[in-house]
Coordinates of C-alpha atoms and ligand atoms in Angstrom, one line a residue:
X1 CA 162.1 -42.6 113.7
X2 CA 164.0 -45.8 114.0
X3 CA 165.7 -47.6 111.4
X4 CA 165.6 -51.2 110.5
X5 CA 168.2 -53.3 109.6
X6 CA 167.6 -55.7 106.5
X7 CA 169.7 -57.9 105.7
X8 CA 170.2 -61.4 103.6
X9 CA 168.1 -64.5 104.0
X10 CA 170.0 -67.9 103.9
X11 CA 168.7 -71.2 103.7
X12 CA 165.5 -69.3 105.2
X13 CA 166.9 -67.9 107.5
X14 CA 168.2 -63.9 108.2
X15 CA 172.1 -63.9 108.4
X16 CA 174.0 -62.9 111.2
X17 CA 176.9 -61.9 110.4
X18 CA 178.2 -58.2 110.7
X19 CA 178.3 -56.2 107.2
X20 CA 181.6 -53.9 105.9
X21 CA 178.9 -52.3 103.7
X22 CA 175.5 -50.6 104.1
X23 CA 173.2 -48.6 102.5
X24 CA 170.3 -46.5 103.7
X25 CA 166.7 -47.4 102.4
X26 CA 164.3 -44.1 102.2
X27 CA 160.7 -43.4 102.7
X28 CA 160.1 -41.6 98.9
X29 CA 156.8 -39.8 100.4
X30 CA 159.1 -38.4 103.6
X31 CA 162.4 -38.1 102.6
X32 CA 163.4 -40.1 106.1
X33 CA 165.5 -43.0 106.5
X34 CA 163.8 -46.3 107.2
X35 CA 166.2 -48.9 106.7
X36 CA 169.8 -49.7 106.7
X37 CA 170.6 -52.8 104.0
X38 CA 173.2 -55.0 104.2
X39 CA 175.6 -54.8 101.1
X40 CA 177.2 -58.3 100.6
X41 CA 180.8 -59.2 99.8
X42 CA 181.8 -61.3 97.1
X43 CA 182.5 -64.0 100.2
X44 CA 178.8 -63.5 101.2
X45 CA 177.7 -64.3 97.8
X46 CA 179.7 -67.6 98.0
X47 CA 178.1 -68.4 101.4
X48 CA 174.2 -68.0 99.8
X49 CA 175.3 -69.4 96.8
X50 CA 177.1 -72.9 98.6
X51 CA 173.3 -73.2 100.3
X52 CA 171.2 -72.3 96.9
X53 CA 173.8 -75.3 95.5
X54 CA 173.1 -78.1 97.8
X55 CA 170.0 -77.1 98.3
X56 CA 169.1 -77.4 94.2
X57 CA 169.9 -81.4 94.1
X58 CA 166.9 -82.9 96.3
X59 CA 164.4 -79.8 95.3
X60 CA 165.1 -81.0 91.5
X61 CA 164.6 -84.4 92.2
X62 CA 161.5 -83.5 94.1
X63 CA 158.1 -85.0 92.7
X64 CA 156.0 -82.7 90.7
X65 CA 153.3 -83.4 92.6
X66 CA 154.9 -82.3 95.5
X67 CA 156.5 -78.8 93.9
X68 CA 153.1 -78.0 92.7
X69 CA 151.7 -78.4 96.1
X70 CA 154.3 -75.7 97.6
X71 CA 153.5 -73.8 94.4
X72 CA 149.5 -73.3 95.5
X73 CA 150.1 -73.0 98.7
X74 CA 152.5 -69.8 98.3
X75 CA 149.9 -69.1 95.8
X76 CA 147.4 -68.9 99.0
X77 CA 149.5 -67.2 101.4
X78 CA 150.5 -64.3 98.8
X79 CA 146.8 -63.1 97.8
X80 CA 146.0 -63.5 101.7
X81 CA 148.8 -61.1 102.8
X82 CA 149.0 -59.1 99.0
X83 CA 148.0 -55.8 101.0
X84 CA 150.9 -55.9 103.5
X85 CA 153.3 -56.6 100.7
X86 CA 151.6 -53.7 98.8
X87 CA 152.0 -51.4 102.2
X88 CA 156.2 -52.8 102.0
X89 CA 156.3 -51.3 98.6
X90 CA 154.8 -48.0 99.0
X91 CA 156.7 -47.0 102.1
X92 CA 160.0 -47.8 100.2
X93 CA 159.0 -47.1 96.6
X94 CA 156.2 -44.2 97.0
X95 CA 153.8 -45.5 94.5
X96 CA 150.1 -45.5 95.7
X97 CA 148.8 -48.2 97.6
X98 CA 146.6 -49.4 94.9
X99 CA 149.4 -49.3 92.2
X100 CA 151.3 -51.8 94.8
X101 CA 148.5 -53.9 95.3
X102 CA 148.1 -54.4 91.4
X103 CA 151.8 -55.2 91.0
X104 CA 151.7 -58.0 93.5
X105 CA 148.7 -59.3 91.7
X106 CA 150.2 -59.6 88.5
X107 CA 153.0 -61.4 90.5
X108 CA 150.3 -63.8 91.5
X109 CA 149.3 -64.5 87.8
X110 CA 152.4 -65.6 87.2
X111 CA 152.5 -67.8 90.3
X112 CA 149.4 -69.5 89.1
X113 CA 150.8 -70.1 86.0
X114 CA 153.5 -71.8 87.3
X115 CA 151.2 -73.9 89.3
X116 CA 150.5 -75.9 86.3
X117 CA 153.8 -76.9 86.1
X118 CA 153.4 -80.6 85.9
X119 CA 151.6 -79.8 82.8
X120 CA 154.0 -77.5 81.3
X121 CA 157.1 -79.7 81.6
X122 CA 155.4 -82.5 80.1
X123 CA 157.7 -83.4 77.1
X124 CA 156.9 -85.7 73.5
X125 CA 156.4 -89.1 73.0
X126 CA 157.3 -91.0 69.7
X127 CA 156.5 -94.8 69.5
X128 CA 158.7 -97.3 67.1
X129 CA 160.4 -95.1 65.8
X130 CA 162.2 -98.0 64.1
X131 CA 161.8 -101.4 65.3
X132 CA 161.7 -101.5 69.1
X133 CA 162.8 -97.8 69.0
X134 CA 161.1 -95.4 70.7
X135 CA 162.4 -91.5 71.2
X136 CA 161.2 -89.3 74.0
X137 CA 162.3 -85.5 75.4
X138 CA 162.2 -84.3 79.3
X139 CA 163.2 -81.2 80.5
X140 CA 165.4 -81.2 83.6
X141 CA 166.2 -78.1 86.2
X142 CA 169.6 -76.0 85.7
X143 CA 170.3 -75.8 89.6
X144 CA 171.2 -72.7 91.1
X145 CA 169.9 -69.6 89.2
X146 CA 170.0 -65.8 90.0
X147 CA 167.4 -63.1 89.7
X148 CA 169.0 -59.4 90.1
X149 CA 165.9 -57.1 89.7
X150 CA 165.3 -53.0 89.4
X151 CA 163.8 -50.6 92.0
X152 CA 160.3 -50.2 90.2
X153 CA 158.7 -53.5 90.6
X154 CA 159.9 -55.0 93.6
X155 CA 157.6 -57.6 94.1
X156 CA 156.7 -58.5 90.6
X157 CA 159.6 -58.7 88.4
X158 CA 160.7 -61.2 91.0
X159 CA 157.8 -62.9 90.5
X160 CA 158.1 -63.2 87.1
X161 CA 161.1 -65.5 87.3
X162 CA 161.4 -66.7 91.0
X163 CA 157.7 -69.2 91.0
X164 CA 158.8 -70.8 87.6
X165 CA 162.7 -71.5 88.4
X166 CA 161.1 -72.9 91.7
X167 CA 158.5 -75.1 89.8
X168 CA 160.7 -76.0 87.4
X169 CA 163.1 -78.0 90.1
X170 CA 165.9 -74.7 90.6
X171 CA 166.9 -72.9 93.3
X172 CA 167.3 -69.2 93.5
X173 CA 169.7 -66.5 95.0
X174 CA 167.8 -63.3 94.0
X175 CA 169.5 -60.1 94.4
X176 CA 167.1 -57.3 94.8
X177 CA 167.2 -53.6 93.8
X178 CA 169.1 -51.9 97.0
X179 CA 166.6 -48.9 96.7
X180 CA 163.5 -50.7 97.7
X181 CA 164.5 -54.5 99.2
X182 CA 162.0 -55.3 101.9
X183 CA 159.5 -56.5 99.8
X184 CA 161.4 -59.8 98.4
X185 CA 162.4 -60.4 102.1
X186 CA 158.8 -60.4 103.0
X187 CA 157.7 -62.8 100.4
X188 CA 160.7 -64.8 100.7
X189 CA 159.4 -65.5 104.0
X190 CA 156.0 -67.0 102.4
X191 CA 157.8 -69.1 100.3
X192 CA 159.1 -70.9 104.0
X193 CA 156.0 -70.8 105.4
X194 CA 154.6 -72.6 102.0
X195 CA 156.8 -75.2 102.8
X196 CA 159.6 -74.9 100.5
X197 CA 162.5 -76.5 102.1
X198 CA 165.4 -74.2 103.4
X199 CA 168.0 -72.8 100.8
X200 CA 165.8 -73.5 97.5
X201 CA 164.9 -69.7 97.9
X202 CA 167.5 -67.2 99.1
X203 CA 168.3 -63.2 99.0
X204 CA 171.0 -61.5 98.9
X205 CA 171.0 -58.1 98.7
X206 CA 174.0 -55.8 97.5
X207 CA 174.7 -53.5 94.9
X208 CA 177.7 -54.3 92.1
X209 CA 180.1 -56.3 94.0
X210 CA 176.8 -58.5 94.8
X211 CA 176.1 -58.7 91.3
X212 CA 179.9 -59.2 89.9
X213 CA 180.6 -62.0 92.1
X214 CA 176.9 -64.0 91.0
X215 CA 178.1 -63.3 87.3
X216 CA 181.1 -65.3 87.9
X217 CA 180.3 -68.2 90.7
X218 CA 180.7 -71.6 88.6
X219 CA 177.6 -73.1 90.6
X220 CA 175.4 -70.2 88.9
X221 CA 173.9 -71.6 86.0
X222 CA 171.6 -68.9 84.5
X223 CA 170.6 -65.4 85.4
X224 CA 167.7 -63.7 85.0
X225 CA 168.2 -59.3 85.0
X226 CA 166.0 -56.7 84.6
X227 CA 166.9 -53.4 84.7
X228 CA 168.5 -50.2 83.0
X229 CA 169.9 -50.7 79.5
X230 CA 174.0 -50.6 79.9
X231 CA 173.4 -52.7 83.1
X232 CA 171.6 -55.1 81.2
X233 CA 174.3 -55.4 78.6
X234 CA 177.2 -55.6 81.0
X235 CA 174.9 -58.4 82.5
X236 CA 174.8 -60.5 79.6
X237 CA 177.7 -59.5 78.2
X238 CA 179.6 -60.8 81.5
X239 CA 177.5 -63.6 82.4
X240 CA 177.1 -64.8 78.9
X241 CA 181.4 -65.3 78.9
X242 CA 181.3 -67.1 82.0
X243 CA 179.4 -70.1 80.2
X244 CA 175.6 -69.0 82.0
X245 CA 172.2 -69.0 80.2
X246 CA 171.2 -65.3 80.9
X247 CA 168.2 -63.3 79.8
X248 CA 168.9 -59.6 80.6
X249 CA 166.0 -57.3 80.2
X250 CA 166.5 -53.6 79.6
X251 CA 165.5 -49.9 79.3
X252 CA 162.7 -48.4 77.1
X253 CA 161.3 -45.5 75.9
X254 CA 157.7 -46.5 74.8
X255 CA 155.7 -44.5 72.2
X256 CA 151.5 -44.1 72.1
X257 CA 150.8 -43.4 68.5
X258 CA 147.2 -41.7 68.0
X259 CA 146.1 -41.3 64.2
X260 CA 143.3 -38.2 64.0
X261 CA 140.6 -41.0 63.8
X262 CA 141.2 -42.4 67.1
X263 CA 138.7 -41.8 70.0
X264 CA 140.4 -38.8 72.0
X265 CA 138.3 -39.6 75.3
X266 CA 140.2 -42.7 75.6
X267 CA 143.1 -41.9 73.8
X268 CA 143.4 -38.9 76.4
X269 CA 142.7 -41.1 79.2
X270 CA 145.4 -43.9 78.5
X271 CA 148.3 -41.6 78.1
X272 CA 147.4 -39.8 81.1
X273 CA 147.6 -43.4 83.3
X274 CA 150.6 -44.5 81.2
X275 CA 152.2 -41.4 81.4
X276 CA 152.4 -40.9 85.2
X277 CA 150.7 -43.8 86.9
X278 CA 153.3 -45.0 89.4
X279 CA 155.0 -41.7 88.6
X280 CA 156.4 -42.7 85.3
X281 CA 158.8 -45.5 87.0
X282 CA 157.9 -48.1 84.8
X283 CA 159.4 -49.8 82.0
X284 CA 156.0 -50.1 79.6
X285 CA 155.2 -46.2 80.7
X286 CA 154.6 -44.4 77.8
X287 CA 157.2 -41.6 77.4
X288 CA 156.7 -40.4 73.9
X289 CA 153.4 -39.1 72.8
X290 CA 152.9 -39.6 68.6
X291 CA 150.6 -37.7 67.6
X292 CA 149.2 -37.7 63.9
X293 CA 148.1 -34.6 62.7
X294 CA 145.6 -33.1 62.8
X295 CA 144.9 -34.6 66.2
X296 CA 147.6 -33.3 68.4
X297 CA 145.6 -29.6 69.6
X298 CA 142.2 -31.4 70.3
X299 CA 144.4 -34.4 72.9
X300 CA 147.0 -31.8 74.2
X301 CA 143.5 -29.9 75.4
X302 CA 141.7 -33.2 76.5
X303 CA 145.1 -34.8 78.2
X304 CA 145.4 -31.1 79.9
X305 CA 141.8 -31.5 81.5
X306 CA 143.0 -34.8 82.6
X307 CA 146.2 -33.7 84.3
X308 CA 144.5 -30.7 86.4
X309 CA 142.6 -33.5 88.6
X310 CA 145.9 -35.5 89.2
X311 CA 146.7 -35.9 92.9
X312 CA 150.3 -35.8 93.5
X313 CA 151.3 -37.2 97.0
X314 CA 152.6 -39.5 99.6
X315 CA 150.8 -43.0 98.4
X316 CA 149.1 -44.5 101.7
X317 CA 146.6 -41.0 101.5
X318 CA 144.7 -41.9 98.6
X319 CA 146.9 -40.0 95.7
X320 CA 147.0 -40.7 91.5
X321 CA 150.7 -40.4 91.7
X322 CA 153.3 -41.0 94.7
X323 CA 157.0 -39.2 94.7
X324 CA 159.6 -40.9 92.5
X325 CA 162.0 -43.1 94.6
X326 CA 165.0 -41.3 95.7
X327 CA 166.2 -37.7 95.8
X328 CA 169.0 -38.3 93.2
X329 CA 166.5 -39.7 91.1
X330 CA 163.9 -36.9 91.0
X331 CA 167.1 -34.5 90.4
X332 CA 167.9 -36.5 87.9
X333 CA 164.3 -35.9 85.7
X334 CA 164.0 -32.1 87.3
X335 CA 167.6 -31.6 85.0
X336 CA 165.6 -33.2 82.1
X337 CA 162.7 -30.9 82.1
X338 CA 165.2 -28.1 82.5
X339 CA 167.2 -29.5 79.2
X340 CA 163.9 -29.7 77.2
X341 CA 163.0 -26.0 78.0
X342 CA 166.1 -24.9 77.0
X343 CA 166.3 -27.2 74.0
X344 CA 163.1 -25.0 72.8
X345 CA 160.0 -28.0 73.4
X346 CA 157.0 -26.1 74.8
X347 CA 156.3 -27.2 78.6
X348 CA 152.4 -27.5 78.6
X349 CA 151.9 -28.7 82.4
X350 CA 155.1 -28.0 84.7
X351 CA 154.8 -30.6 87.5
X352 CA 157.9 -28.5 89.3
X353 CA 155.6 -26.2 91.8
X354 CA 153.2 -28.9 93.0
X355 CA 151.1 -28.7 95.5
X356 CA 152.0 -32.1 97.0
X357 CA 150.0 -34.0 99.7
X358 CA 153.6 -35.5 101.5
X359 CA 156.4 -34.5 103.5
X360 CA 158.2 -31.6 102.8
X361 CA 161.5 -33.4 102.4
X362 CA 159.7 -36.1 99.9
X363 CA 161.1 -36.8 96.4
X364 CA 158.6 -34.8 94.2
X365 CA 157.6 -34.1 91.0
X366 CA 154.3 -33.6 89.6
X367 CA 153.3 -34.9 85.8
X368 CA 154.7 -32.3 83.5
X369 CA 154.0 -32.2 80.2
X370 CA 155.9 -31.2 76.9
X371 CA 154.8 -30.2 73.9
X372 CA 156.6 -29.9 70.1
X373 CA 158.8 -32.2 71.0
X374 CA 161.7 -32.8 68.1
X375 CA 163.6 -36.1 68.0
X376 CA 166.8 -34.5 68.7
X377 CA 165.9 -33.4 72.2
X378 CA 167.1 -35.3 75.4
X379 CA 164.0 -35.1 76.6
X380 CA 162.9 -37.5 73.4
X381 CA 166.3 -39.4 73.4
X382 CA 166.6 -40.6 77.0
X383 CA 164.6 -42.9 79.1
X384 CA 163.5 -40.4 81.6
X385 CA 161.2 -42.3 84.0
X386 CA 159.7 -40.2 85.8
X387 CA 156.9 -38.4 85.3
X388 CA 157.3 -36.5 81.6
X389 CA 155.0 -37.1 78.9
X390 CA 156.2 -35.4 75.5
X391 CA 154.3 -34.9 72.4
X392 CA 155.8 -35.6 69.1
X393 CA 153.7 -34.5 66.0
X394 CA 153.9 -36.0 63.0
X395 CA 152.1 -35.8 59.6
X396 CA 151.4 -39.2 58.6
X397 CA 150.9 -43.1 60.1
X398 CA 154.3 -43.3 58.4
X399 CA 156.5 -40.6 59.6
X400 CA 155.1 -42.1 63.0
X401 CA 156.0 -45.4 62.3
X402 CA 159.3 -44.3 61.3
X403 CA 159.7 -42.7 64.6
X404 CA 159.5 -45.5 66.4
X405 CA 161.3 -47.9 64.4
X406 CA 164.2 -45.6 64.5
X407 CA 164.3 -45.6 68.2
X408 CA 167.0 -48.0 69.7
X409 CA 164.6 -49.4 72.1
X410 CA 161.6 -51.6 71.4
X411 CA 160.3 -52.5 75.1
X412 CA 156.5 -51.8 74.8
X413 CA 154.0 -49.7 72.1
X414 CA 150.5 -49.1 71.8
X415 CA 148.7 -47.4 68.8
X416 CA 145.4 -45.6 69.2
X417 CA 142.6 -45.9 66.2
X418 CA 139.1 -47.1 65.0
X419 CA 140.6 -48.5 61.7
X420 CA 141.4 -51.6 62.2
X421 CA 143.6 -52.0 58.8
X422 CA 145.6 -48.9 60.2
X423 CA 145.9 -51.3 63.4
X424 CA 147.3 -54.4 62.0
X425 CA 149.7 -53.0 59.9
X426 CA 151.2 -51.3 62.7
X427 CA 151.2 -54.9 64.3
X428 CA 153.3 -56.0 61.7
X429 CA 155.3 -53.3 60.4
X430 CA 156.4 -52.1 64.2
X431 CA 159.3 -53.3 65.6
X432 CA 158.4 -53.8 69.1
X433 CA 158.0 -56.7 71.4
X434 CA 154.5 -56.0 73.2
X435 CA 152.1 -54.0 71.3
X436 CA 149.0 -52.6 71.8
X437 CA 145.8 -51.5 70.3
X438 CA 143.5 -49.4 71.9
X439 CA 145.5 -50.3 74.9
X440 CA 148.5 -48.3 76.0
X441 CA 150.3 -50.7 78.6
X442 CA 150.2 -54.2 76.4
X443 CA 151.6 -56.3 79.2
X444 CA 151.1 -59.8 78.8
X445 CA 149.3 -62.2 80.3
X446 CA 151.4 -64.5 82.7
X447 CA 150.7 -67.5 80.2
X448 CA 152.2 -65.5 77.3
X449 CA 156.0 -64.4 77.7
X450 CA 157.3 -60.8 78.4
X451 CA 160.3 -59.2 76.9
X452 CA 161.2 -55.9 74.5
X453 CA 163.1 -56.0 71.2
X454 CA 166.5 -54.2 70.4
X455 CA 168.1 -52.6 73.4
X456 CA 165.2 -53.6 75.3
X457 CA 166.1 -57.4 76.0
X458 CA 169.7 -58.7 75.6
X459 CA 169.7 -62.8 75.0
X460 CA 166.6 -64.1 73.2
X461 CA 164.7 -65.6 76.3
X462 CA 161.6 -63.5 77.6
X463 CA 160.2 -63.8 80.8
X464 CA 157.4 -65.9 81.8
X465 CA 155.1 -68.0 79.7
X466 CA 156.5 -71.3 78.1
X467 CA 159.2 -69.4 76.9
X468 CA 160.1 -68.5 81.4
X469 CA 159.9 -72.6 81.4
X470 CA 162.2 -73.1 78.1
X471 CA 164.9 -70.9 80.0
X472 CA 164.8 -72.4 83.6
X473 CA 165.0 -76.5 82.1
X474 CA 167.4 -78.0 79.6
X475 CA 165.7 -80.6 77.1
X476 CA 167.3 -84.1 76.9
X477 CA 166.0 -86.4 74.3
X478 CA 166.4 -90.3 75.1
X479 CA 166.6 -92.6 72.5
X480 CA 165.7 -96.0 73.3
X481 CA 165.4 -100.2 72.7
X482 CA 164.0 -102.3 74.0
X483 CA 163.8 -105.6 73.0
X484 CA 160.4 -107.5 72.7
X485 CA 161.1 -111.2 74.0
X486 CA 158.3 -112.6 71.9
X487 CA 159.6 -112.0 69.0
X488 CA 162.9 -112.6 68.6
X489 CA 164.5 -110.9 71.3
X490 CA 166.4 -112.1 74.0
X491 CA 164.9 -114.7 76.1
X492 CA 164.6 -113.6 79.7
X493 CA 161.8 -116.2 80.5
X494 CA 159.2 -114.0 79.2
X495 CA 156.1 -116.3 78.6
X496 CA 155.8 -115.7 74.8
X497 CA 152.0 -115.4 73.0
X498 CA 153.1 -117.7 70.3
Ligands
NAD1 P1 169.5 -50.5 87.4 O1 170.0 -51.0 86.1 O2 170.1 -49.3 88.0 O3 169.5 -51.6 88.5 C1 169.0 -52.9 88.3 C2 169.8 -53.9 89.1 O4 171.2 -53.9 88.7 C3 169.7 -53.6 90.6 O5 169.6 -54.8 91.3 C4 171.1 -53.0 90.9 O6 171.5 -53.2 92.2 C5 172.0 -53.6 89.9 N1 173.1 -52.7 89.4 C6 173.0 -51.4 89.3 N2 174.2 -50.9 88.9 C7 175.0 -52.0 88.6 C8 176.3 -52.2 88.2 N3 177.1 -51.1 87.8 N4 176.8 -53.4 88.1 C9 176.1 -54.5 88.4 N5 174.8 -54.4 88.9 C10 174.3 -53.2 89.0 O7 167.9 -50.2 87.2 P2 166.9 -49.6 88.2 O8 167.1 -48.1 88.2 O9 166.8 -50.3 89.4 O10 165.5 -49.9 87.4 C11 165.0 -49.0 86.4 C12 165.4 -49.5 85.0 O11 164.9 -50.9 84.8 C13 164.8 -48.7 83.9 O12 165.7 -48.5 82.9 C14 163.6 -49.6 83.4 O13 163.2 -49.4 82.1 C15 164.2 -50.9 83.6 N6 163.2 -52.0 83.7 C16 163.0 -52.7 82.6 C17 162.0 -53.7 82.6 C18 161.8 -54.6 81.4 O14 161.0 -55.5 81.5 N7 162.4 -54.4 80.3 C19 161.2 -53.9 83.7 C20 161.4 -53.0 84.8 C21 162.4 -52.1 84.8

């Protein structure tokens, strides 16, 4: 099988120039090498960066009228080619066709809110303030901004930040996850064809030395990350002392709490899908099972039922769950299950022995599931992703609540009840940033704004939603007088009404 090359995208265009670095890009379901990336040097970074610069001026001085127009027309071209895009993502990531074609349309969500942009940056209007005083707010673009995203959406985390920074008058560098890049090239390549002028959207893909170097270029004016929690906080931490706006969205380890009067049917049915859909790779999965006695036998039983008719498999053949994204990776979570065995948590479904409908060489791991999980475990402590569900039972709605609260994360919850009292206290009492009821993966809408609490988020920006437009514009307030010539004011041959 032949390999591609992938490389950077400049000013719309692929670069030509010969890497010192590459890395090899892996079909999950196979095990075979598809691609070989382009790693950039701190000098390429400068390159993309010197375009993304110049390029930044006229786009933010661009009519609104005129941005919103590109926006709906790479609104257009991304739901007409959202299955190839979803194809991209499955042959690099592994999750299941229709998991990739509901990422990409949550992308597009996002997109459409930001095609409302002229609306969004409209600012506030106050009238005589004093005599002949009026006071007024705008919000202008940053310039340059960069977007360094993780392996597990790679088309819609982009999208959460790269159509707003566009609307919003900014150009972009976005550095994409090295694992799985293809899929920001291919819709970088829409943006063109939507007509957004040459170097107000560019990639360039790397791995640390990428990342290092857009921390510290001057013409880098904010940076949006998400990813794993110490990157996140080296992220901020770095990009933050080098004078940038940066929102820096990490790691989680989400908890489903189910109190004994919930409905088990659906109770059982949402931790399966959180649980393992997209093979537990994703940051609002739900890792950590709560279960409020005496309801933890009756959901074990029903989540078991559940589990049996999972399809584990290679992602284009119709499967419930693909392999996880690299070989390192699936080690990686085989050594956790190992540790929570031995640590003495009872493995109620052991995804190690398959079958699985893929290659023989493929990254796989089927859903496992623990039982009697204790706190102290690594298997409770860690963010896993992959695909390990473990049950934590507890006696009360408060030892539960505990539990979570004492957890350094706080990306994503969800509590399952029909007592709606029991429901909005957990609303309030949790200390979470997305929370649902009755619904295990709370992600918001594209008009609301996405983003953890605790180790979850570093900076105090979420993504998306007004607060996406807050962190890609600065607010300037004007101040102003003008004199009226009919009364009193300066006479510059006004006719006056008097
Ligand atoms: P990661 O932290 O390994 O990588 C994220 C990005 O950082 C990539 O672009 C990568 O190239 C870069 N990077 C990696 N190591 C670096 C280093 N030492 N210095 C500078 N840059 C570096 O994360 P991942 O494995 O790609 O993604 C999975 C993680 O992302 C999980 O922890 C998951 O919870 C998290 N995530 C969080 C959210 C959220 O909204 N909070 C969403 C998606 C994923």
């Amino acid at each position: 099988m032949s390999t591609e090359r992938i490389t950077h995208l400049i000013g719309g265009t692929p670069w030509t120039g010969v890497s010192e670095r590459t890395s090899k890009v892996y079909n999950p379901a196979t095990g075979e090498v598809t691609g070989e990336l382009d790693l950039a040097s701190a000098a390429t970074v400068d390159e993309v960066v010197k375009v993304a610069h110049d390029a930044s001026r006229a786009w933010g001085r661009t009519s609104l009228t005129k941005r919103a127009q590109v926006l709906f027309a790479f609104r257009e071209l991304l739901n007409a080619r959202k299955e190839e895009i979803a194809a991209l993502i499955t042959a690099e990531h592994g999750k299941v066709l229709s998991d990739a074609l509901g990422e990409v349309t949550r992308g597009l969500e996002v997109v459409e809110f930001a095609c409302g942009i002229p609306h969004l940056l409209k600012g506030g209007f106050s009238e005589n303030v004093s005599t002949n005083v009026d006071v007024y707010s705008i919000r202008q673009p940053l310039g340059a901004v960069a977007v360094i995203s993780p392996f597990n959406f790679p088309a819609m985390v982009p999208l959460w930040f790269v159509p707003i920074a566009v609307a919003c008058g900014n150009s972009v560098v976005i550095k994409p996850s090295e694992k799985d890049p293809s899929a920001v090239n291919a819709v970088a390549a829409l943006w063109k064809e939507a007509g957004l002028p040459d170097g107000v959207m560019n990639v360039v893909h790397g791995d640390k030395e990428a990342v290092d170097r857009l921390l510290e270029h001057p013409d880098i004016k904010a940076v949006s990350f998400v990813g794993s929690t110490p990157i996140a906080r080296y992220v901020y931490e770095k990009g933050t002392a080098n004078g940038k706006r940066v929102q820096a969205l990490g790691g989680a380890k989400n908890h489903m709490v189910v109190l004994p009067d919930a409905d088990l049917d659906l109770a059982a049915d949402a931790a399966v899908n959180a649980g393992f859909g997209s093979a537990g790779e994703r940051c609002m999965a739900i890792s950590a099972l709560v279960a409020v006695e005496p309801v933890a036998d009756d959901l074990i039983a029903k989540i078991k039922q559940r589990m049996a008719t999972l399809r584990t498999g290679d992602g284009t053949r119709g499967c419930d769950m693909g392999p996880l994204v690299t070989g390192p990776h699936r080690d990686k979570v085989v050594g956790y299950v190992e540790a929570g065995v031995e640590a003495g948590a009872e493995l109620a479904v052991d995804g190690r022995e398959g079958p699985f409908d893929g290659g023989d060489d493929g990254f796989w791991l089927g859903p496992t599931l623990f039982d009697k999980v204790t706190p102290d475990m690594s298997i409770y402590t860690d963010e896993i992703f992959g695909p390990v569900l473990s049950v934590v039972r507890v006696p009360s709605y408060d030892a539960a609540l505990d539990l979570v609260n004492a957890n350094p994360y706080g990306n994503g919850t969800a509590i399952f009840t029909n007592d709606g009292g029991a429901a909005r206290r957990y609303q309030t009492e949790v200390e979470v940033g997305m929370v649902g009821v009755n619904v295990p993966i709370p992600v918001p809408m594209a008009y609301y704004s996405f983003g953890g609490w605790k180790n979850s988020l570093f900076g105090d920006t979420h993504a998306h939603g007004t607060e996406g437009v807050h962190f890609f514009t600065r607010g300037k307030v004007i101040t102003s007088r003008w004199l009226d010539p009919s009364h009193g004011g300066l006479n510059l041959g006004f006719p006056t009404h008097d």
